Short mmCIF file of C-alpha atoms in Angstrom, two decimals:
data_model
loop_
_atom_site.label_atom_id
_atom_site.label_comp_id
_atom_site.label_asym_id
_atom_site.label_seq_id
_atom_site.Cartn_x
_atom_site.Cartn_y
_atom_site.Cartn_z
CA MET A 857 -109.11 -61.20 15.29
CA LYS A 858 -107.94 -63.61 11.98
CA PHE A 859 -111.06 -63.83 9.00
CA GLY A 860 -111.54 -67.55 9.14
CA LEU A 861 -112.39 -69.53 5.73
CA ILE A 862 -115.97 -69.81 6.11
CA PRO A 863 -116.39 -66.55 6.70
CA ARG A 864 -114.33 -65.18 3.08
CA LEU A 865 -116.79 -67.63 1.39
CA LEU A 866 -119.76 -66.85 2.82
CA VAL A 867 -119.12 -63.29 1.91
CA GLY A 868 -118.26 -64.46 -2.07
CA ILE A 869 -121.17 -66.10 -1.62
CA VAL A 870 -122.86 -62.79 -0.57
CA LEU A 871 -121.32 -60.54 -2.63
CA GLY A 872 -121.64 -62.95 -6.18
CA ILE A 873 -124.11 -63.16 -5.41
CA LEU A 874 -124.81 -58.42 -5.28
CA VAL A 875 -123.05 -58.52 -7.97
CA GLY A 876 -124.65 -60.77 -10.72
CA MET A 877 -127.86 -59.28 -9.89
CA ILE A 878 -126.57 -55.33 -11.27
CA ALA A 879 -123.37 -56.39 -13.46
CA PRO A 880 -123.71 -55.01 -16.39
CA ILE A 881 -121.99 -56.58 -19.46
CA TRP A 882 -118.51 -55.97 -19.36
CA LEU A 883 -117.83 -56.47 -15.82
CA LEU A 884 -119.55 -60.02 -16.37
CA SER A 885 -116.53 -60.67 -18.93
CA VAL A 886 -114.42 -59.80 -16.21
CA THR A 887 -116.07 -61.97 -13.80
CA GLU A 888 -115.82 -64.85 -16.35
CA THR A 889 -112.23 -64.58 -16.80
CA GLY A 890 -111.94 -64.78 -13.10
CA ARG A 891 -113.65 -67.77 -13.16
CA VAL A 892 -112.18 -69.50 -16.45
CA LEU A 893 -108.89 -68.56 -15.24
CA LEU A 894 -108.79 -69.55 -11.15
CA GLY A 895 -110.62 -73.07 -12.78
CA ASN A 896 -107.33 -73.84 -14.99
CA ILE A 897 -105.22 -73.01 -12.35
CA ILE A 898 -106.74 -75.49 -9.51
CA ASN A 899 -107.94 -77.83 -12.87
CA PHE A 900 -104.11 -78.16 -13.02
CA PHE A 901 -102.94 -78.88 -9.67
CA ILE A 902 -105.78 -81.96 -9.24
CA PRO A 903 -103.54 -84.58 -10.30
CA PHE A 904 -100.65 -82.95 -7.93
CA ILE A 905 -102.99 -83.63 -5.67
CA ILE A 906 -103.93 -86.59 -6.23
CA PHE A 907 -100.63 -88.61 -6.84
CA SER A 908 -99.02 -87.07 -3.75
CA PHE A 909 -102.31 -88.26 -1.24
CA ILE A 910 -102.28 -91.64 -2.76
CA ALA A 911 -98.88 -92.04 -3.01
CA TYR A 912 -97.95 -91.43 -0.10
CA SER A 913 -100.77 -92.88 1.70
CA ILE A 914 -100.07 -96.06 0.49
CA ALA A 915 -96.17 -95.99 0.93
CA GLN A 916 -96.44 -94.18 4.66
CA LEU A 917 -99.40 -96.94 5.58
CA SER A 918 -97.49 -100.25 4.23
CA LYS A 919 -94.10 -99.44 6.80
CA ASN A 920 -94.41 -102.07 9.80
CA ALA A 921 -97.56 -102.99 8.43
CA GLY A 922 -99.45 -105.37 11.38
CA LYS A 923 -102.75 -106.69 11.94
CA LEU A 924 -103.07 -103.98 14.27
CA LEU A 925 -102.34 -101.26 11.42
CA SER A 926 -104.41 -103.69 9.15
CA PHE A 927 -106.94 -103.85 10.57
CA THR A 928 -107.63 -100.22 11.67
CA LEU A 929 -107.16 -99.86 7.87
CA ILE A 930 -110.28 -101.86 6.75
CA ILE A 931 -112.51 -100.97 9.75
CA SER A 932 -112.44 -97.28 8.15
CA TYR A 933 -112.18 -98.28 4.83
CA ILE A 934 -115.32 -100.64 5.27
CA ASP A 935 -117.15 -97.71 7.64
CA THR A 936 -116.38 -94.52 5.28
CA ILE A 937 -118.08 -97.01 2.35
CA ILE A 938 -121.06 -97.98 4.63
CA ALA A 939 -121.55 -94.00 5.54
CA CYS A 940 -121.39 -93.06 1.57
CA SER A 941 -123.81 -95.82 0.51
CA ILE A 942 -126.42 -94.58 3.03
CA ALA A 943 -125.83 -91.24 2.22
CA ALA A 944 -126.18 -92.15 -1.92
CA ILE A 945 -129.24 -93.88 -1.07
CA SER A 946 -130.29 -91.09 0.78
CA ALA A 947 -129.74 -88.30 -1.56
CA TYR A 948 -130.94 -90.71 -4.68
CA LEU A 949 -134.50 -90.45 -2.21
CA ILE A 950 -134.91 -86.85 -1.17
CA ILE A 951 -132.55 -84.73 -3.20
CA PRO A 952 -135.19 -84.95 -6.39
CA ASN A 953 -138.07 -84.21 -4.43
CA ILE A 954 -135.83 -80.92 -2.91
CA VAL A 955 -134.70 -80.09 -6.33
CA GLN A 956 -137.70 -79.96 -7.84
CA GLY A 957 -136.48 -80.10 -11.79
CA LYS A 958 -134.54 -76.75 -11.41
CA THR A 959 -131.94 -77.46 -13.29
CA PHE A 960 -128.58 -75.09 -14.28
CA ASN A 961 -128.01 -77.00 -17.27
CA GLU A 962 -130.22 -74.94 -19.51
CA PRO A 963 -129.85 -70.68 -20.14
CA GLY A 964 -131.14 -69.30 -17.30
CA ALA A 965 -133.54 -65.77 -17.91
CA ASN A 966 -129.70 -63.82 -19.13
CA SER A 967 -126.81 -65.03 -21.27
CA ILE A 968 -123.24 -65.13 -19.62
CA PRO A 969 -121.12 -63.38 -22.02
CA ASP A 970 -117.68 -65.20 -22.74
CA PRO A 971 -114.40 -64.57 -21.16
CA ILE A 972 -112.40 -61.50 -22.10
CA VAL A 973 -109.18 -63.79 -22.37
CA SER A 974 -109.20 -67.60 -21.60
CA ILE A 975 -105.70 -69.27 -21.20
CA GLU A 976 -105.16 -73.20 -20.92
CA PHE A 977 -103.18 -74.74 -17.81
CA PRO A 978 -103.37 -78.10 -19.31
CA ALA A 979 -102.03 -80.53 -16.61
CA PHE A 980 -99.33 -83.11 -16.47
CA MET A 981 -101.69 -86.03 -16.79
CA ASP A 982 -105.22 -87.38 -16.61
CA ILE A 983 -107.29 -87.73 -13.34
CA MET A 984 -107.53 -91.84 -13.68
CA SER A 985 -103.37 -91.73 -14.82
CA ALA A 986 -102.40 -89.75 -11.64
CA LEU A 987 -103.96 -92.28 -9.70
CA ILE A 988 -102.79 -95.72 -10.85
CA PHE A 989 -99.26 -94.30 -11.19
CA ALA A 990 -100.29 -93.10 -7.35
CA ILE A 991 -100.66 -96.84 -6.33
CA VAL A 992 -97.81 -98.15 -8.19
CA ILE A 993 -95.55 -95.76 -6.93
CA GLY A 994 -96.91 -95.98 -2.99
CA LEU A 995 -96.32 -100.19 -3.07
CA ALA A 996 -93.20 -99.57 -4.49
CA ALA A 997 -91.85 -97.32 -1.72
CA SER A 998 -93.80 -99.07 1.01
CA TRP A 999 -92.00 -102.49 -0.29
CA GLY A 1000 -88.16 -100.56 0.63
CA LYS A 1001 -86.73 -101.24 -2.56
CA ALA A 1002 -87.10 -97.69 -3.88
CA ASN A 1003 -86.17 -95.20 -0.70
CA ILE A 1004 -85.59 -92.43 -3.14
CA ILE A 1005 -88.65 -92.73 -4.71
CA ALA A 1006 -89.81 -92.33 -1.11
CA LYS A 1007 -88.40 -89.08 0.25
CA VAL A 1008 -89.10 -87.59 -3.03
CA VAL A 1009 -92.69 -88.66 -2.89
CA GLU A 1010 -92.84 -87.06 1.03
CA GLU A 1011 -91.27 -83.91 -0.33
CA LEU A 1012 -93.91 -83.63 -2.69
CA LYS A 1013 -97.03 -84.36 -0.43
CA GLY A 1014 -95.06 -81.16 1.48
CA ILE A 1015 -94.75 -78.76 -0.90
CA ILE A 1016 -98.55 -80.14 -2.38
CA ASP A 1017 -99.34 -79.54 1.22
CA ILE A 1018 -98.18 -75.83 0.86
CA VAL A 1019 -99.85 -75.25 -2.62
CA ILE A 1020 -103.61 -75.93 -1.02
CA LYS A 1021 -102.95 -73.91 2.24
CA ARG A 1022 -100.96 -71.07 1.17
CA PHE A 1023 -102.86 -71.09 -2.48
CA ILE A 1024 -104.99 -73.12 -3.16
CA ILE A 1025 -107.12 -72.45 0.00
CA PRO A 1026 -106.84 -68.95 0.06
CA VAL A 1027 -108.04 -68.39 -4.00
CA ILE A 1028 -111.18 -70.74 -3.11
CA PRO A 1029 -113.11 -67.58 -2.42
CA PHE A 1030 -112.77 -65.92 -5.17
CA PHE A 1031 -113.27 -68.61 -7.10
CA ILE A 1032 -117.09 -69.02 -5.40
CA PHE A 1033 -117.83 -65.26 -5.74
CA PHE A 1034 -117.21 -65.58 -9.47
CA ILE A 1035 -119.22 -68.56 -9.87
CA PHE A 1036 -122.03 -67.15 -7.40
CA VAL A 1037 -121.55 -64.21 -9.93
CA GLY A 1038 -122.50 -66.10 -12.38
CA ILE A 1039 -126.10 -68.03 -11.33
CA ALA A 1040 -126.75 -64.46 -10.07
CA ALA A 1041 -126.58 -63.10 -13.50
CA GLU A 1042 -128.74 -65.81 -15.03
CA GLY A 1043 -131.44 -65.81 -12.59
CA GLU A 1044 -130.97 -68.82 -10.89
CA VAL A 1045 -129.48 -68.13 -7.43
CA SER A 1046 -132.31 -67.68 -5.36
CA GLY A 1047 -133.07 -71.72 -6.08
CA ALA A 1048 -129.78 -72.14 -6.28
CA ILE A 1049 -130.30 -71.10 -2.07
CA LEU A 1050 -133.14 -72.69 -1.12
CA ILE A 1051 -131.75 -76.11 -2.75
CA PHE A 1052 -128.51 -76.24 -1.53
CA GLY A 1053 -129.87 -74.97 2.10
CA GLN A 1054 -132.02 -77.77 2.52
CA MET A 1055 -129.42 -80.19 0.91
CA LEU A 1056 -127.11 -78.38 4.40
CA VAL A 1057 -129.41 -79.81 6.72
CA LEU A 1058 -129.69 -83.37 5.48
CA ILE A 1059 -125.91 -83.57 5.68
CA ILE A 1060 -125.86 -82.46 8.97
CA VAL A 1061 -128.73 -85.08 10.36
CA LEU A 1062 -127.43 -87.89 8.43
CA GLN A 1063 -123.90 -86.70 9.58
CA LEU A 1064 -125.40 -87.31 13.61
CA LEU A 1065 -127.11 -90.41 12.34
CA TRP A 1066 -124.29 -91.85 10.84
CA LEU A 1067 -122.44 -90.96 14.69
CA THR A 1068 -125.32 -92.70 15.96
CA ILE A 1069 -125.15 -96.01 14.48
CA GLU A 1070 -121.28 -95.88 14.73
CA TYR A 1071 -121.12 -95.62 18.65
CA SER A 1072 -124.22 -98.13 18.92
CA ILE A 1073 -122.58 -100.86 16.71
CA ALA A 1074 -119.17 -100.31 18.90
CA SER A 1075 -121.11 -100.26 21.98
CA PHE A 1076 -122.89 -103.67 21.18
CA TYR A 1077 -119.85 -105.29 20.05
CA THR A 1078 -117.69 -104.19 23.27
CA ASN A 1079 -120.50 -104.67 25.63
CA THR A 1080 -120.51 -100.95 26.87
CA ASN A 1081 -122.98 -98.05 27.00
CA PRO A 1082 -122.81 -96.12 23.92
CA VAL A 1083 -124.34 -92.78 25.62
CA LYS A 1084 -121.33 -92.71 27.69
CA ALA A 1085 -119.23 -93.26 25.01
CA ILE A 1086 -120.93 -90.41 22.23
CA LYS A 1087 -120.71 -87.90 26.20
CA THR A 1088 -116.69 -88.85 26.27
CA MET A 1089 -116.21 -87.56 22.90
CA ILE A 1090 -117.94 -84.58 22.85
CA PRO A 1091 -115.16 -82.41 23.78
CA ALA A 1092 -113.84 -83.58 20.52
CA TYR A 1093 -116.71 -82.82 18.47
CA PHE A 1094 -116.62 -79.10 19.51
CA THR A 1095 -112.83 -78.49 18.99
CA ALA A 1096 -112.99 -80.00 15.35
CA MET A 1097 -116.16 -77.98 14.51
CA GLY A 1098 -113.68 -74.90 16.13
CA THR A 1099 -110.41 -75.85 14.12
CA MET A 1100 -111.78 -77.75 11.14
CA SER A 1101 -109.14 -79.89 11.04
CA SER A 1102 -108.72 -83.63 11.80
CA ALA A 1103 -105.19 -83.43 12.30
CA ALA A 1104 -105.05 -80.31 15.00
CA THR A 1105 -108.14 -81.83 16.83
CA ILE A 1106 -105.44 -84.53 17.53
CA PRO A 1107 -104.50 -83.73 21.05
CA VAL A 1108 -108.27 -83.37 22.07
CA SER A 1109 -109.39 -86.64 20.49
CA LEU A 1110 -106.88 -88.60 22.10
CA ARG A 1111 -107.03 -87.33 25.55
CA GLN A 1112 -110.72 -88.49 24.91
CA GLY A 1113 -110.37 -91.36 23.30
CA ILE A 1114 -108.06 -92.63 25.90
CA LYS A 1115 -110.98 -92.04 28.25
CA LEU A 1116 -113.19 -94.11 26.93
CA PRO A 1117 -115.04 -97.36 28.61
CA LYS A 1118 -112.84 -100.56 28.69
CA MET A 1119 -110.13 -98.32 26.24
CA ASP A 1120 -106.05 -99.29 26.79
CA LYS A 1121 -104.38 -96.16 26.61
CA ARG A 1122 -101.75 -97.98 24.11
CA ILE A 1123 -104.47 -98.80 21.54
CA ALA A 1124 -105.29 -95.49 21.98
CA GLU A 1125 -102.50 -93.77 21.27
CA PHE A 1126 -102.01 -95.16 17.93
CA VAL A 1127 -105.19 -95.66 16.71
CA MET A 1128 -106.22 -92.12 17.33
CA PRO A 1129 -103.52 -90.02 15.48
CA LEU A 1130 -103.75 -92.56 12.78
CA CYS A 1131 -107.47 -92.45 12.29
CA ALA A 1132 -107.45 -88.85 12.15
CA ASN A 1133 -105.58 -89.20 8.78
CA ILE A 1134 -107.48 -92.02 7.54
CA HIS A 1135 -110.82 -92.10 9.01
CA SER A 1136 -112.88 -89.33 6.54
CA ALA A 1137 -116.64 -90.84 6.79
CA GLY A 1138 -118.14 -87.44 7.58
CA ALA A 1139 -116.16 -85.73 4.88
CA ALA A 1140 -117.32 -88.37 2.23
CA LEU A 1141 -121.13 -88.55 3.28
CA THR A 1142 -121.21 -84.49 2.29
CA LEU A 1143 -119.04 -85.28 -0.77
CA THR A 1144 -121.47 -88.14 -1.40
CA ILE A 1145 -124.63 -86.01 -1.00
CA SER A 1146 -123.39 -83.07 -3.17
CA ALA A 1147 -122.43 -84.71 -5.37
CA VAL A 1148 -125.91 -86.49 -6.50
CA THR A 1149 -127.10 -82.90 -5.47
CA VAL A 1150 -124.62 -81.15 -8.13
CA SER A 1151 -124.91 -83.33 -10.88
CA LEU A 1152 -129.33 -83.36 -10.86
CA ILE A 1153 -128.99 -79.48 -10.99
CA THR A 1154 -126.30 -79.01 -13.74
CA GLN A 1155 -126.98 -81.81 -15.31
CA GLY A 1156 -130.22 -82.79 -15.29
CA SER A 1157 -129.81 -85.98 -13.65
CA LEU A 1158 -129.40 -88.22 -10.93
CA PRO A 1159 -125.72 -90.15 -11.50
CA GLU A 1160 -126.15 -93.62 -12.77
CA ILE A 1161 -125.96 -96.07 -10.23
CA SER A 1162 -123.24 -98.01 -11.23
CA LEU A 1163 -120.62 -94.56 -11.99
CA MET A 1164 -122.15 -93.70 -8.23
CA THR A 1165 -120.61 -96.93 -7.00
CA VAL A 1166 -117.13 -96.58 -8.42
CA PHE A 1167 -117.05 -92.94 -7.19
CA ILE A 1168 -117.89 -94.55 -3.96
CA ILE A 1169 -115.39 -96.92 -3.75
CA VAL A 1170 -112.66 -94.45 -5.57
CA LEU A 1171 -113.46 -91.70 -3.19
CA ALA A 1172 -113.00 -93.63 0.38
CA VAL A 1173 -109.62 -94.72 -0.93
CA ILE A 1174 -108.82 -90.85 -2.36
CA LEU A 1175 -109.90 -89.66 1.10
CA THR A 1176 -107.41 -92.07 2.95
CA GLY A 1177 -104.33 -89.50 2.51
CA ALA A 1178 -106.55 -86.05 2.12
CA ALA A 1179 -107.56 -86.58 5.75
CA GLY A 1180 -105.89 -84.53 7.99
CA VAL A 1181 -105.32 -81.52 5.02
CA PRO A 1182 -107.92 -78.83 5.89
CA GLY A 1183 -109.52 -78.23 2.46
CA GLY A 1184 -107.88 -81.71 1.51
CA SER A 1185 -110.90 -83.73 1.12
CA VAL A 1186 -112.23 -82.05 -1.21
CA LEU A 1187 -109.67 -80.91 -3.22
CA ALA A 1188 -108.48 -84.23 -3.80
CA THR A 1189 -112.36 -85.50 -5.13
CA LEU A 1190 -112.38 -82.99 -7.70
CA GLY A 1191 -110.48 -85.19 -10.06
CA ILE A 1192 -112.61 -87.46 -10.00
CA LEU A 1193 -115.66 -85.76 -9.84
CA GLN A 1194 -114.38 -85.00 -13.07
CA SER A 1195 -113.50 -88.55 -14.51
CA ILE A 1196 -116.38 -90.34 -13.27
CA LEU A 1197 -119.16 -87.86 -12.96
CA GLY A 1198 -118.60 -86.04 -15.69
CA PHE A 1199 -118.44 -82.52 -13.74
CA ASP A 1200 -117.51 -79.21 -15.43
CA GLU A 1201 -116.08 -76.00 -13.72
CA VAL A 1202 -119.22 -74.67 -12.20
CA ALA A 1203 -119.78 -78.11 -10.99
CA LEU A 1204 -116.50 -78.08 -9.37
CA GLY A 1205 -117.00 -74.96 -7.83
CA LEU A 1206 -120.65 -75.95 -5.98
CA MET A 1207 -119.25 -78.66 -4.80
CA LEU A 1208 -116.56 -76.62 -3.33
CA ALA A 1209 -118.82 -73.97 -1.42
CA LEU A 1210 -120.95 -77.05 -0.59
CA PHE A 1211 -118.05 -78.67 0.86
CA MET A 1212 -116.00 -75.31 2.57
CA VAL A 1213 -119.52 -74.18 4.14
CA GLN A 1214 -120.34 -77.67 6.05
CA ASP A 1215 -116.38 -78.48 7.09
CA THR A 1216 -116.96 -77.65 10.80
CA PHE A 1217 -119.91 -80.34 11.09
CA GLY A 1218 -118.25 -82.81 8.55
CA THR A 1219 -114.69 -82.31 10.67
CA ALA A 1220 -116.04 -83.08 13.73
CA THR A 1221 -118.32 -85.63 12.43
CA ASN A 1222 -114.80 -87.42 10.99
CA ILE A 1223 -112.98 -87.17 14.30
CA THR A 1224 -115.74 -87.91 16.41
CA GLY A 1225 -116.46 -90.85 14.76
CA ASP A 1226 -112.28 -92.34 15.54
CA GLY A 1227 -113.48 -92.73 19.06
CA ALA A 1228 -115.77 -95.20 17.88
CA ILE A 1229 -113.51 -97.27 15.31
CA ALA A 1230 -110.93 -97.12 18.65
CA MET A 1231 -113.44 -98.87 21.01
CA ILE A 1232 -113.60 -101.67 18.24
CA VAL A 1233 -110.02 -101.94 17.62
CA ASN A 1234 -109.42 -102.17 21.24
CA LYS A 1235 -112.31 -105.26 21.39
CA ILE A 1236 -109.60 -107.17 19.30
CA PHE A 1237 -105.83 -106.15 20.51
CA GLY A 1238 -106.36 -104.11 23.39
CA ASN A 1239 -105.81 -107.06 25.73
CA ASP A 1240 -103.23 -109.43 24.62
CA HIS A 1241 -101.48 -106.88 21.42
CA ASN A 1242 -100.77 -104.15 23.43
CA GLU A 1243 -97.42 -104.39 22.56
CA GLU A 1244 -98.10 -104.69 19.14
CA ALA A 1245 -99.91 -101.15 19.29
CA GLU A 1246 -96.88 -99.66 20.98
CA VAL A 1247 -94.22 -100.81 18.45
CA VAL A 1248 -96.38 -99.77 15.69
CA LYS A 1249 -97.27 -96.53 17.44
CA GLU A 1250 -93.18 -96.27 17.74
CA GLY A 1251 -92.84 -96.83 13.40
CA GLU A 1252 -93.40 -93.91 12.21
CA ILE A 1253 -96.92 -94.22 10.18
CA ILE A 1254 -99.03 -91.76 11.62
CA ASN A 1255 -98.26 -89.13 8.73
CA GLU A 1256 -98.63 -86.23 10.52
#
């Protein structure tokens, strides 16, 4: 039986805690070396991930862009922004009561020794440069004046997908292990587990609340029964929990999306696969709450509201290209966590652990929410624009 990512992450966390509680100084030096080494390697790939995801997403989503595509993209983006905003408000109000002044920004009972050796892997460009460059290249490719560049962007996206699946994801449990060794060695593990446990409960509750809000709005707008709509999408929810991949759940989500009340089949066949790649409200909600929590416990303060606003706006853009890749959402976000919120390697490692552990619920929220988007799109385009839906679907804009 295959040993999945979540079990490996949990094993890494538990072993890290156990080792950190009894490890001698020399062993802590080894684990710190591993943490720094893997952290540097992951940081090296962050600009590549941002550039490839964003450039490819813009290039693909701008081809054959008609009213149907544009409207679906805008609704998905707005949906993600609102989900992030609700998550941020909830986090600012609730997380300080959970943390209660416990921070990791000061040395614990024991100090961690320096790594045995530190090898630097300078990135090819900084985070914001990669983001801006990706937008420029993506737009150039989408205008049809740079066919060679468009092909290069597509191939680079494929290469980065392979790097994520075959290298970065497999080493993350080891990275998490090294981080929790340090946390346990500093005597902070009990507080961390309690804080993160309560935070994960908050995330799941808000995800379910957001699904309720999405379907309530969609059903009110389309004059349908929200309970019936949610029941229709339940198989997709539980399938996504098992696959932890929006892309892998498309066959089920499409089948259920077609069954939604008053749904035009051709609209569902267009919107459901597309939203599996551009709509990540569940992941965005998780990343927002996790970012607020990690900032408070590692930096000792909540992020400034102005910085959090910028983070949410950019996050929604980045997730447009990362939704279909398992683990892609959090990996693509590491760059702006560094550049906007000032996260260090330990904070980034905690973000990775927190996101991956709940990824099954986040993916289920993403894919189930696609049905609500489809209902709204269907209300406007379902009767008079079916031909356009079919044409757009055949135009290869679905980036699978």
